Amino acid sequence: MSEERFGEFVLVRRHDYVAELVLDRPKAMNAVSTDMARSIAGACAALAADRDARVVVLTSSHERAFCVGADLKERNSFTDADLVRQRPVARGAYTGVLELPMPTVAAVHGFALGGGFELALSCDVIVADRTAVVGLPEVSVGVIPGGGGTQLLPRRVGAARAAELIFTARRLEAAEAHELGLVDELVDEGQDTDAALGLAARMAANSPVGLRAAKRALRLGHGLDLRAGLEVEDAAWRSVAFSGDRAEGVAAFNEKRAPRWPGE
C-alpha cells in the first residue's frame, strides 16, 4: 500500500485499484480550513487524472468525527474580503469530490456536519457506522449549506424532507439518517472504513471504462425527462461500445475467466 500526502491535512492511500482519500486534520476534527480545502481539491484533481484509480473512498483519520464542516475559528477572523477570496477555494474542495469521474464512497463515523456532510453527499454512496451523526446546521449560524447541500440533499430525500432538515438545522443519529436515506448502508461501530473499502473493491473489479461511463450517465441524466435521459445513456453506451474494455469483457465471459481490463 502506497501513500501520498497533499499538503498537511490530506492523505491518499492506494489499495490496488481503490484510492482512499483520508481527511487528516485530527486536532480540529477535520474542520475544513482554507489550506485543507485547497489540499482536498488538489488530491481530487490528481485522482481524476489517474487511470489506475477506479474507485475513490473518502475516509477520516479522526476516531470521533468524519468532518465537522467549515473551520469557524478561522472564519471568525475573516474580513468580508477574506470570505470572498476564500469562497472559490472552499467550493473547489466540494466540487473536486463531486466531479470525480469514477465511483466514490464515503465512510462516515461520528460527526459529519455542515460542510463535512456535504463532502459525504458529494459521493455516490455513503456508508455509515452506528456512531454517525449527520446534518446541515448552517442556518443556525446565519448562513446556508454552501458546499452543495441545498442541491444534493433533495436529490436524495426529496424537496420537503430536505427543507425540513435544512430549516430546522437538526442533527440526525445514524439509525434515523439511514431510515430517511441520508446514508445508504449502516454498519456496526468502527466498521465504516472496512465496509466502504470492501464495497469499493467490488466496484473496482469491474471495467474502469464502464464505471466512469455509467457514472457519467447517472449524473448527467438525473433530473432530465425520460427521453432526454435515454439520449444521455445512449451517448455513454457509445463511448464504451467500441472500447478495449468491452472487447475484453466479452472475451473473458466467453472464455470463462476473470477479465484483464486494459482501461481504455
PDB file of C-alpha atoms in Angstrom:
ATOM      1  CA  MET A   1       0.000   0.000   0.000  1.00  0.00           C
ATOM      2  CA  SER A   2       1.473   3.345  -1.057  1.00  0.00           C
ATOM      3  CA  GLU A   3       0.728   6.764   0.405  1.00  0.00           C
ATOM      4  CA  GLU A   4       0.922  10.309  -0.923  1.00  0.00           C
ATOM      5  CA  ARG A   5       0.301  13.470   1.066  1.00  0.00           C
ATOM      6  CA  PHE A   6      -1.381  16.574  -0.292  1.00  0.00           C
ATOM      7  CA  GLY A   7      -0.481  19.444   1.987  1.00  0.00           C
ATOM      8  CA  GLU A   8      -0.631  18.918   5.726  1.00  0.00           C
ATOM      9  CA  PHE A   9      -4.173  17.633   6.062  1.00  0.00           C
ATOM     10  CA  VAL A  10      -4.971  15.210   3.208  1.00  0.00           C
ATOM     11  CA  LEU A  11      -3.541  11.766   2.570  1.00  0.00           C
ATOM     12  CA  VAL A  12      -4.170   9.400  -0.341  1.00  0.00           C
ATOM     13  CA  ARG A  13      -3.615   5.679   0.238  1.00  0.00           C
ATOM     14  CA  ARG A  14      -3.621   3.157  -2.589  1.00  0.00           C
ATOM     15  CA  HIS A  15      -5.308  -0.230  -2.196  1.00  0.00           C
ATOM     16  CA  ASP A  16      -4.716  -1.761  -5.623  1.00  0.00           C
ATOM     17  CA  TYR A  17      -7.286  -0.008  -7.822  1.00  0.00           C
ATOM     18  CA  VAL A  18      -9.041   1.720  -4.898  1.00  0.00           C
ATOM     19  CA  ALA A  19      -7.759   5.118  -3.756  1.00  0.00           C
ATOM     20  CA  GLU A  20      -8.534   6.127  -0.171  1.00  0.00           C
ATOM     21  CA  LEU A  21      -8.703   9.892   0.288  1.00  0.00           C
ATOM     22  CA  VAL A  22      -8.142  10.479   4.011  1.00  0.00           C
ATOM     23  CA  LEU A  23      -9.227  13.680   5.763  1.00  0.00           C
ATOM     24  CA  ASP A  24      -6.328  14.040   8.176  1.00  0.00           C
ATOM     25  CA  ARG A  25      -6.685  17.058  10.424  1.00  0.00           C
ATOM     26  CA  PRO A  26      -7.456  15.250  13.691  1.00  0.00           C
ATOM     27  CA  LYS A  27      -6.637  18.132  16.036  1.00  0.00           C
ATOM     28  CA  ALA A  28      -9.556  20.075  14.547  1.00  0.00           C
ATOM     29  CA  MET A  29     -11.924  17.119  13.927  1.00  0.00           C
ATOM     30  CA  ASN A  30     -11.207  17.675  10.210  1.00  0.00           C
ATOM     31  CA  ALA A  31     -12.695  21.170  10.157  1.00  0.00           C
ATOM     32  CA  VAL A  32     -12.114  22.419   6.623  1.00  0.00           C
ATOM     33  CA  SER A  33      -9.713  25.349   6.673  1.00  0.00           C
ATOM     34  CA  THR A  34      -8.577  27.218   3.580  1.00  0.00           C
ATOM     35  CA  ASP A  35      -5.415  25.112   3.402  1.00  0.00           C
ATOM     36  CA  MET A  36      -7.341  21.878   3.837  1.00  0.00           C
ATOM     37  CA  ALA A  37      -9.869  22.853   1.156  1.00  0.00           C
ATOM     38  CA  ARG A  38      -7.018  23.550  -1.236  1.00  0.00           C
ATOM     39  CA  SER A  39      -5.483  20.157  -0.449  1.00  0.00           C
ATOM     40  CA  ILE A  40      -8.759  18.294  -0.993  1.00  0.00           C
ATOM     41  CA  ALA A  41      -9.135  19.956  -4.384  1.00  0.00           C
ATOM     42  CA  GLY A  42      -5.533  19.126  -5.292  1.00  0.00           C
ATOM     43  CA  ALA A  43      -5.915  15.486  -4.294  1.00  0.00           C
ATOM     44  CA  CYS A  44      -9.132  15.188  -6.309  1.00  0.00           C
ATOM     45  CA  ALA A  45      -7.513  16.731  -9.387  1.00  0.00           C
ATOM     46  CA  ALA A  46      -4.678  14.195  -9.168  1.00  0.00           C
ATOM     47  CA  LEU A  47      -7.094  11.287  -8.704  1.00  0.00           C
ATOM     48  CA  ALA A  48      -9.335  12.404 -11.570  1.00  0.00           C
ATOM     49  CA  ALA A  49      -6.353  12.171 -13.916  1.00  0.00           C
ATOM     50  CA  ASP A  50      -5.156   8.805 -12.561  1.00  0.00           C
ATOM     51  CA  ARG A  51      -6.323   5.942 -14.783  1.00  0.00           C
ATOM     52  CA  ASP A  52      -5.304   3.390 -12.132  1.00  0.00           C
ATOM     53  CA  ALA A  53      -7.794   4.814  -9.636  1.00  0.00           C
ATOM     54  CA  ARG A  54     -11.041   3.012 -10.422  1.00  0.00           C
ATOM     55  CA  VAL A  55     -12.915   3.927  -7.206  1.00  0.00           C
ATOM     56  CA  VAL A  56     -12.271   6.545  -4.507  1.00  0.00           C
ATOM     57  CA  VAL A  57     -13.196   6.119  -0.830  1.00  0.00           C
ATOM     58  CA  LEU A  58     -13.398   9.225   1.352  1.00  0.00           C
ATOM     59  CA  THR A  59     -12.413   8.486   4.969  1.00  0.00           C
ATOM     60  CA  SER A  60     -11.333  10.222   8.178  1.00  0.00           C
ATOM     61  CA  SER A  61      -8.346   9.724  10.469  1.00  0.00           C
ATOM     62  CA  HIS A  62     -10.254  11.065  13.496  1.00  0.00           C
ATOM     63  CA  GLU A  63     -11.807   8.489  15.814  1.00  0.00           C
ATOM     64  CA  ARG A  64     -14.917  10.523  16.663  1.00  0.00           C
ATOM     65  CA  ALA A  65     -15.575  12.569  13.547  1.00  0.00           C
ATOM     66  CA  PHE A  66     -15.723  12.325   9.797  1.00  0.00           C
ATOM     67  CA  CYS A  67     -15.666  16.108   9.367  1.00  0.00           C
ATOM     68  CA  VAL A  68     -17.328  18.885  11.381  1.00  0.00           C
ATOM     69  CA  GLY A  69     -17.569  21.267   8.436  1.00  0.00           C
ATOM     70  CA  ALA A  70     -16.020  24.659   7.833  1.00  0.00           C
ATOM     71  CA  ASP A  71     -13.328  25.896  10.193  1.00  0.00           C
ATOM     72  CA  LEU A  72     -15.396  28.505  12.061  1.00  0.00           C
ATOM     73  CA  LYS A  73     -12.431  29.551  14.199  1.00  0.00           C
ATOM     74  CA  GLU A  74     -10.619  30.559  11.028  1.00  0.00           C
ATOM     75  CA  ARG A  75     -13.771  32.167   9.639  1.00  0.00           C
ATOM     76  CA  ASN A  76     -14.187  34.220  12.827  1.00  0.00           C
ATOM     77  CA  SER A  77     -11.031  36.158  11.956  1.00  0.00           C
ATOM     78  CA  PHE A  78     -12.086  36.846   8.359  1.00  0.00           C
ATOM     79  CA  THR A  79     -12.995  40.209   6.952  1.00  0.00           C
ATOM     80  CA  ASP A  80     -15.701  40.297   4.302  1.00  0.00           C
ATOM     81  CA  ALA A  81     -12.948  40.492   1.698  1.00  0.00           C
ATOM     82  CA  ASP A  82     -11.265  37.411   3.174  1.00  0.00           C
ATOM     83  CA  LEU A  83     -14.521  35.485   2.939  1.00  0.00           C
ATOM     84  CA  VAL A  84     -14.993  36.487  -0.692  1.00  0.00           C
ATOM     85  CA  ARG A  85     -11.448  35.373  -1.511  1.00  0.00           C
ATOM     86  CA  GLN A  86     -11.902  32.053   0.274  1.00  0.00           C
ATOM     87  CA  ARG A  87     -15.176  31.155  -1.423  1.00  0.00           C
ATOM     88  CA  PRO A  88     -13.740  29.702  -4.674  1.00  0.00           C
ATOM     89  CA  VAL A  89     -11.151  27.758  -2.668  1.00  0.00           C
ATOM     90  CA  ALA A  90     -13.864  26.237  -0.476  1.00  0.00           C
ATOM     91  CA  ARG A  91     -16.040  25.449  -3.481  1.00  0.00           C
ATOM     92  CA  GLY A  92     -13.087  23.761  -5.132  1.00  0.00           C
ATOM     93  CA  ALA A  93     -12.965  21.150  -2.368  1.00  0.00           C
ATOM     94  CA  TYR A  94     -16.629  20.169  -2.692  1.00  0.00           C
ATOM     95  CA  THR A  95     -16.747  20.243  -6.475  1.00  0.00           C
ATOM     96  CA  GLY A  96     -13.459  18.336  -6.538  1.00  0.00           C
ATOM     97  CA  VAL A  97     -15.133  15.405  -4.787  1.00  0.00           C
ATOM     98  CA  LEU A  98     -18.427  15.816  -6.637  1.00  0.00           C
ATOM     99  CA  GLU A  99     -16.801  15.839 -10.073  1.00  0.00           C
ATOM    100  CA  LEU A 100     -14.513  12.852  -9.619  1.00  0.00           C
ATOM    101  CA  PRO A 101     -15.170  10.779 -12.756  1.00  0.00           C
ATOM    102  CA  MET A 102     -15.022   7.400 -11.019  1.00  0.00           C
ATOM    103  CA  PRO A 103     -17.414   5.986  -8.381  1.00  0.00           C
ATOM    104  CA  THR A 104     -16.958   7.440  -4.904  1.00  0.00           C
ATOM    105  CA  VAL A 105     -17.876   6.043  -1.490  1.00  0.00           C
ATOM    106  CA  ALA A 106     -17.888   7.976   1.795  1.00  0.00           C
ATOM    107  CA  ALA A 107     -17.072   6.148   5.045  1.00  0.00           C
ATOM    108  CA  VAL A 108     -18.736   8.114   7.846  1.00  0.00           C
ATOM    109  CA  HIS A 109     -18.450   7.764  11.608  1.00  0.00           C
ATOM    110  CA  GLY A 110     -19.028  10.275  14.364  1.00  0.00           C
ATOM    111  CA  PHE A 111     -19.854  13.828  13.395  1.00  0.00           C
ATOM    112  CA  ALA A 112     -20.475  14.668   9.727  1.00  0.00           C
ATOM    113  CA  LEU A 113     -21.952  18.139   9.952  1.00  0.00           C
ATOM    114  CA  GLY A 114     -22.346  21.066   7.589  1.00  0.00           C
ATOM    115  CA  GLY A 115     -19.573  21.001   5.034  1.00  0.00           C
ATOM    116  CA  GLY A 116     -18.482  17.638   6.406  1.00  0.00           C
ATOM    117  CA  PHE A 117     -21.803  16.084   5.487  1.00  0.00           C
ATOM    118  CA  GLU A 118     -21.693  17.905   2.155  1.00  0.00           C
ATOM    119  CA  LEU A 119     -18.402  16.160   1.364  1.00  0.00           C
ATOM    120  CA  ALA A 120     -20.173  12.850   2.024  1.00  0.00           C
ATOM    121  CA  LEU A 121     -23.198  13.932  -0.033  1.00  0.00           C
ATOM    122  CA  SER A 122     -20.819  14.641  -2.915  1.00  0.00           C
ATOM    123  CA  CYS A 123     -20.020  10.927  -3.050  1.00  0.00           C
ATOM    124  CA  ASP A 124     -22.128   8.371  -4.907  1.00  0.00           C
ATOM    125  CA  VAL A 125     -22.668   6.078  -1.910  1.00  0.00           C
ATOM    126  CA  ILE A 126     -22.470   6.801   1.836  1.00  0.00           C
ATOM    127  CA  VAL A 127     -21.570   4.032   4.291  1.00  0.00           C
ATOM    128  CA  ALA A 128     -22.015   4.997   7.961  1.00  0.00           C
ATOM    129  CA  ASP A 129     -21.422   3.256  11.249  1.00  0.00           C
ATOM    130  CA  ARG A 130     -23.787   3.492  14.218  1.00  0.00           C
ATOM    131  CA  THR A 131     -21.894   6.384  15.815  1.00  0.00           C
ATOM    132  CA  ALA A 132     -22.615   8.687  12.875  1.00  0.00           C
ATOM    133  CA  VAL A 133     -24.365  11.991  13.500  1.00  0.00           C
ATOM    134  CA  VAL A 134     -25.187  13.935  10.337  1.00  0.00           C
ATOM    135  CA  GLY A 135     -26.851  17.208   9.497  1.00  0.00           C
ATOM    136  CA  LEU A 136     -26.736  20.572   7.762  1.00  0.00           C
ATOM    137  CA  PRO A 137     -26.908  23.118  10.618  1.00  0.00           C
ATOM    138  CA  GLU A 138     -25.724  26.163   8.657  1.00  0.00           C
ATOM    139  CA  VAL A 139     -28.837  28.322   9.191  1.00  0.00           C
ATOM    140  CA  SER A 140     -28.172  28.111  12.945  1.00  0.00           C
ATOM    141  CA  VAL A 141     -25.005  30.194  12.415  1.00  0.00           C
ATOM    142  CA  GLY A 142     -26.503  32.592   9.894  1.00  0.00           C
ATOM    143  CA  VAL A 143     -25.511  31.051   6.579  1.00  0.00           C
ATOM    144  CA  ILE A 144     -26.813  28.282   4.303  1.00  0.00           C
ATOM    145  CA  PRO A 145     -25.323  24.976   3.148  1.00  0.00           C
ATOM    146  CA  GLY A 146     -22.836  26.229   0.577  1.00  0.00           C
ATOM    147  CA  GLY A 147     -20.992  23.062  -0.391  1.00  0.00           C
ATOM    148  CA  GLY A 148     -23.819  21.614  -2.457  1.00  0.00           C
ATOM    149  CA  GLY A 149     -26.176  20.682   0.374  1.00  0.00           C
ATOM    150  CA  THR A 150     -29.250  22.556  -0.872  1.00  0.00           C
ATOM    151  CA  GLN A 151     -28.949  20.720  -4.193  1.00  0.00           C
ATOM    152  CA  LEU A 152     -27.636  17.296  -3.183  1.00  0.00           C
ATOM    153  CA  LEU A 153     -29.849  16.593  -0.176  1.00  0.00           C
ATOM    154  CA  PRO A 154     -33.197  16.989  -2.015  1.00  0.00           C
ATOM    155  CA  ARG A 155     -31.885  14.675  -4.725  1.00  0.00           C
ATOM    156  CA  ARG A 156     -31.518  12.039  -2.025  1.00  0.00           C
ATOM    157  CA  VAL A 157     -34.567  12.570   0.171  1.00  0.00           C
ATOM    158  CA  GLY A 158     -36.965  14.826  -1.753  1.00  0.00           C
ATOM    159  CA  ALA A 159     -37.631  18.546  -1.558  1.00  0.00           C
ATOM    160  CA  ALA A 160     -39.904  18.639   1.504  1.00  0.00           C
ATOM    161  CA  ARG A 161     -37.717  16.399   3.662  1.00  0.00           C
ATOM    162  CA  ALA A 162     -34.604  18.343   2.680  1.00  0.00           C
ATOM    163  CA  ALA A 163     -36.357  21.609   3.515  1.00  0.00           C
ATOM    164  CA  GLU A 164     -37.340  20.340   6.964  1.00  0.00           C
ATOM    165  CA  LEU A 165     -33.814  19.160   7.716  1.00  0.00           C
ATOM    166  CA  ILE A 166     -32.115  22.330   6.459  1.00  0.00           C
ATOM    167  CA  PHE A 167     -34.606  24.781   8.015  1.00  0.00           C
ATOM    168  CA  THR A 168     -34.535  23.123  11.451  1.00  0.00           C
ATOM    169  CA  ALA A 169     -30.734  22.624  11.350  1.00  0.00           C
ATOM    170  CA  ARG A 170     -31.266  19.408  13.274  1.00  0.00           C
ATOM    171  CA  ARG A 171     -28.777  16.602  13.664  1.00  0.00           C
ATOM    172  CA  LEU A 172     -29.738  13.017  12.902  1.00  0.00           C
ATOM    173  CA  GLU A 173     -28.253   9.952  14.512  1.00  0.00           C
ATOM    174  CA  ALA A 174     -27.254   7.030  12.334  1.00  0.00           C
ATOM    175  CA  ALA A 175     -30.442   4.957  12.540  1.00  0.00           C
ATOM    176  CA  GLU A 176     -32.749   7.809  11.518  1.00  0.00           C
ATOM    177  CA  ALA A 177     -30.302   9.002   8.858  1.00  0.00           C
ATOM    178  CA  HIS A 178     -30.345   5.520   7.349  1.00  0.00           C
ATOM    179  CA  GLU A 179     -34.128   5.240   7.590  1.00  0.00           C
ATOM    180  CA  LEU A 180     -34.612   8.545   5.770  1.00  0.00           C
ATOM    181  CA  GLY A 181     -31.998   7.799   3.103  1.00  0.00           C
ATOM    182  CA  LEU A 182     -29.336  10.307   4.143  1.00  0.00           C
ATOM    183  CA  VAL A 183     -26.907   7.391   4.312  1.00  0.00           C
ATOM    184  CA  ASP A 184     -27.104   4.243   2.217  1.00  0.00           C
ATOM    185  CA  GLU A 185     -25.558   1.479   4.295  1.00  0.00           C
ATOM    186  CA  LEU A 186     -25.447   1.211   8.090  1.00  0.00           C
ATOM    187  CA  VAL A 187     -22.732  -0.930   9.702  1.00  0.00           C
ATOM    188  CA  ASP A 188     -21.504  -1.702  13.206  1.00  0.00           C
ATOM    189  CA  GLU A 189     -19.387   0.790  15.103  1.00  0.00           C
ATOM    190  CA  GLY A 190     -15.875   1.039  13.743  1.00  0.00           C
ATOM    191  CA  GLN A 191     -16.671  -0.861  10.540  1.00  0.00           C
ATOM    192  CA  ASP A 192     -17.414   2.033   8.192  1.00  0.00           C
ATOM    193  CA  THR A 193     -13.988   2.242   6.558  1.00  0.00           C
ATOM    194  CA  ASP A 194     -13.603  -1.515   6.086  1.00  0.00           C
ATOM    195  CA  ALA A 195     -17.142  -1.781   4.710  1.00  0.00           C
ATOM    196  CA  ALA A 196     -16.595   1.145   2.328  1.00  0.00           C
ATOM    197  CA  LEU A 197     -13.263  -0.240   1.125  1.00  0.00           C
ATOM    198  CA  GLY A 198     -14.866  -3.662   0.619  1.00  0.00           C
ATOM    199  CA  LEU A 199     -17.699  -2.139  -1.400  1.00  0.00           C
ATOM    200  CA  ALA A 200     -15.191  -0.132  -3.427  1.00  0.00           C
ATOM    201  CA  ALA A 201     -13.128  -3.248  -4.148  1.00  0.00           C
ATOM    202  CA  ARG A 202     -16.228  -4.963  -5.557  1.00  0.00           C
ATOM    203  CA  MET A 203     -16.841  -1.968  -7.779  1.00  0.00           C
ATOM    204  CA  ALA A 204     -13.191  -1.788  -8.835  1.00  0.00           C
ATOM    205  CA  ALA A 205     -13.276  -5.382 -10.097  1.00  0.00           C
ATOM    206  CA  ASN A 206     -15.400  -4.113 -12.980  1.00  0.00           C
ATOM    207  CA  SER A 207     -14.404  -2.247 -16.126  1.00  0.00           C
ATOM    208  CA  PRO A 208     -12.910   1.172 -15.334  1.00  0.00           C
ATOM    209  CA  VAL A 209     -14.208   2.459 -18.670  1.00  0.00           C
ATOM    210  CA  GLY A 210     -17.650   1.110 -17.851  1.00  0.00           C
ATOM    211  CA  LEU A 211     -17.613   2.540 -14.328  1.00  0.00           C
ATOM    212  CA  ARG A 212     -16.790   6.053 -15.499  1.00  0.00           C
ATOM    213  CA  ALA A 213     -19.334   5.944 -18.314  1.00  0.00           C
ATOM    214  CA  ALA A 214     -22.054   4.614 -16.015  1.00  0.00           C
ATOM    215  CA  LYS A 215     -21.357   7.395 -13.505  1.00  0.00           C
ATOM    216  CA  ARG A 216     -21.470   9.974 -16.272  1.00  0.00           C
ATOM    217  CA  ALA A 217     -24.865   8.675 -17.437  1.00  0.00           C
ATOM    218  CA  LEU A 218     -26.236   8.616 -13.894  1.00  0.00           C
ATOM    219  CA  ARG A 219     -25.077  12.139 -13.127  1.00  0.00           C
ATOM    220  CA  LEU A 220     -25.943  13.810 -16.439  1.00  0.00           C
ATOM    221  CA  GLY A 221     -29.268  12.035 -16.798  1.00  0.00           C
ATOM    222  CA  HIS A 222     -30.568  12.863 -13.326  1.00  0.00           C
ATOM    223  CA  GLY A 223     -33.492  15.268 -13.453  1.00  0.00           C
ATOM    224  CA  LEU A 224     -33.982  15.050 -17.203  1.00  0.00           C
ATOM    225  CA  ASP A 225     -37.196  13.772 -18.745  1.00  0.00           C
ATOM    226  CA  LEU A 226     -37.041  10.125 -19.792  1.00  0.00           C
ATOM    227  CA  ARG A 227     -36.450  10.778 -23.488  1.00  0.00           C
ATOM    228  CA  ALA A 228     -33.528  13.152 -22.793  1.00  0.00           C
ATOM    229  CA  GLY A 229     -32.147  10.798 -20.160  1.00  0.00           C
ATOM    230  CA  LEU A 230     -32.122   7.909 -22.588  1.00  0.00           C
ATOM    231  CA  GLU A 231     -30.125  10.054 -25.040  1.00  0.00           C
ATOM    232  CA  VAL A 232     -27.564  10.670 -22.296  1.00  0.00           C
ATOM    233  CA  GLU A 233     -27.437   6.922 -21.685  1.00  0.00           C
ATOM    234  CA  ASP A 234     -27.027   6.196 -25.381  1.00  0.00           C
ATOM    235  CA  ALA A 235     -24.103   8.617 -25.644  1.00  0.00           C
ATOM    236  CA  ALA A 236     -22.449   6.926 -22.664  1.00  0.00           C
ATOM    237  CA  TRP A 237     -23.059   3.495 -24.206  1.00  0.00           C
ATOM    238  CA  ARG A 238     -21.462   4.603 -27.482  1.00  0.00           C
ATOM    239  CA  SER A 239     -18.406   5.798 -25.581  1.00  0.00           C
ATOM    240  CA  VAL A 240     -17.778   2.269 -24.270  1.00  0.00           C
ATOM    241  CA  ALA A 241     -19.215   0.057 -27.003  1.00  0.00           C
ATOM    242  CA  PHE A 242     -16.014   0.026 -29.057  1.00  0.00           C
ATOM    243  CA  SER A 243     -13.567   0.180 -26.157  1.00  0.00           C
ATOM    244  CA  GLY A 244     -10.841  -2.291 -25.286  1.00  0.00           C
ATOM    245  CA  ASP A 245     -12.659  -2.983 -22.025  1.00  0.00           C
ATOM    246  CA  ARG A 246     -15.811  -4.039 -23.874  1.00  0.00           C
ATOM    247  CA  ALA A 247     -13.831  -6.408 -26.109  1.00  0.00           C
ATOM    248  CA  GLU A 248     -12.001  -7.867 -23.118  1.00  0.00           C
ATOM    249  CA  GLY A 249     -15.191  -8.243 -21.099  1.00  0.00           C
ATOM    250  CA  VAL A 250     -16.933 -10.217 -23.841  1.00  0.00           C
ATOM    251  CA  ALA A 251     -13.849 -12.368 -24.441  1.00  0.00           C
ATOM    252  CA  ALA A 252     -13.406 -13.109 -20.729  1.00  0.00           C
ATOM    253  CA  PHE A 253     -17.072 -14.067 -20.395  1.00  0.00           C
ATOM    254  CA  ASN A 254     -16.871 -16.500 -23.289  1.00  0.00           C
ATOM    255  CA  GLU A 255     -13.554 -17.944 -22.108  1.00  0.00           C
ATOM    256  CA  LYS A 256     -14.894 -18.287 -18.537  1.00  0.00           C
ATOM    257  CA  ARG A 257     -12.058 -16.340 -16.943  1.00  0.00           C
ATOM    258  CA  ALA A 258     -11.594 -13.134 -14.990  1.00  0.00           C
ATOM    259  CA  PRO A 259     -11.209 -10.090 -17.253  1.00  0.00           C
ATOM    260  CA  ARG A 260      -7.908  -8.231 -17.513  1.00  0.00           C
ATOM    261  CA  TRP A 261      -9.174  -4.731 -18.138  1.00  0.00           C
ATOM    262  CA  PRO A 262      -6.996  -2.555 -20.410  1.00  0.00           C
ATOM    263  CA  GLY A 263      -8.803   0.508 -19.081  1.00  0.00           C
ATOM    264  CA  GLU A 264      -9.343   2.056 -22.487  1.00  0.00           C
TER     265      GLU A 264
END
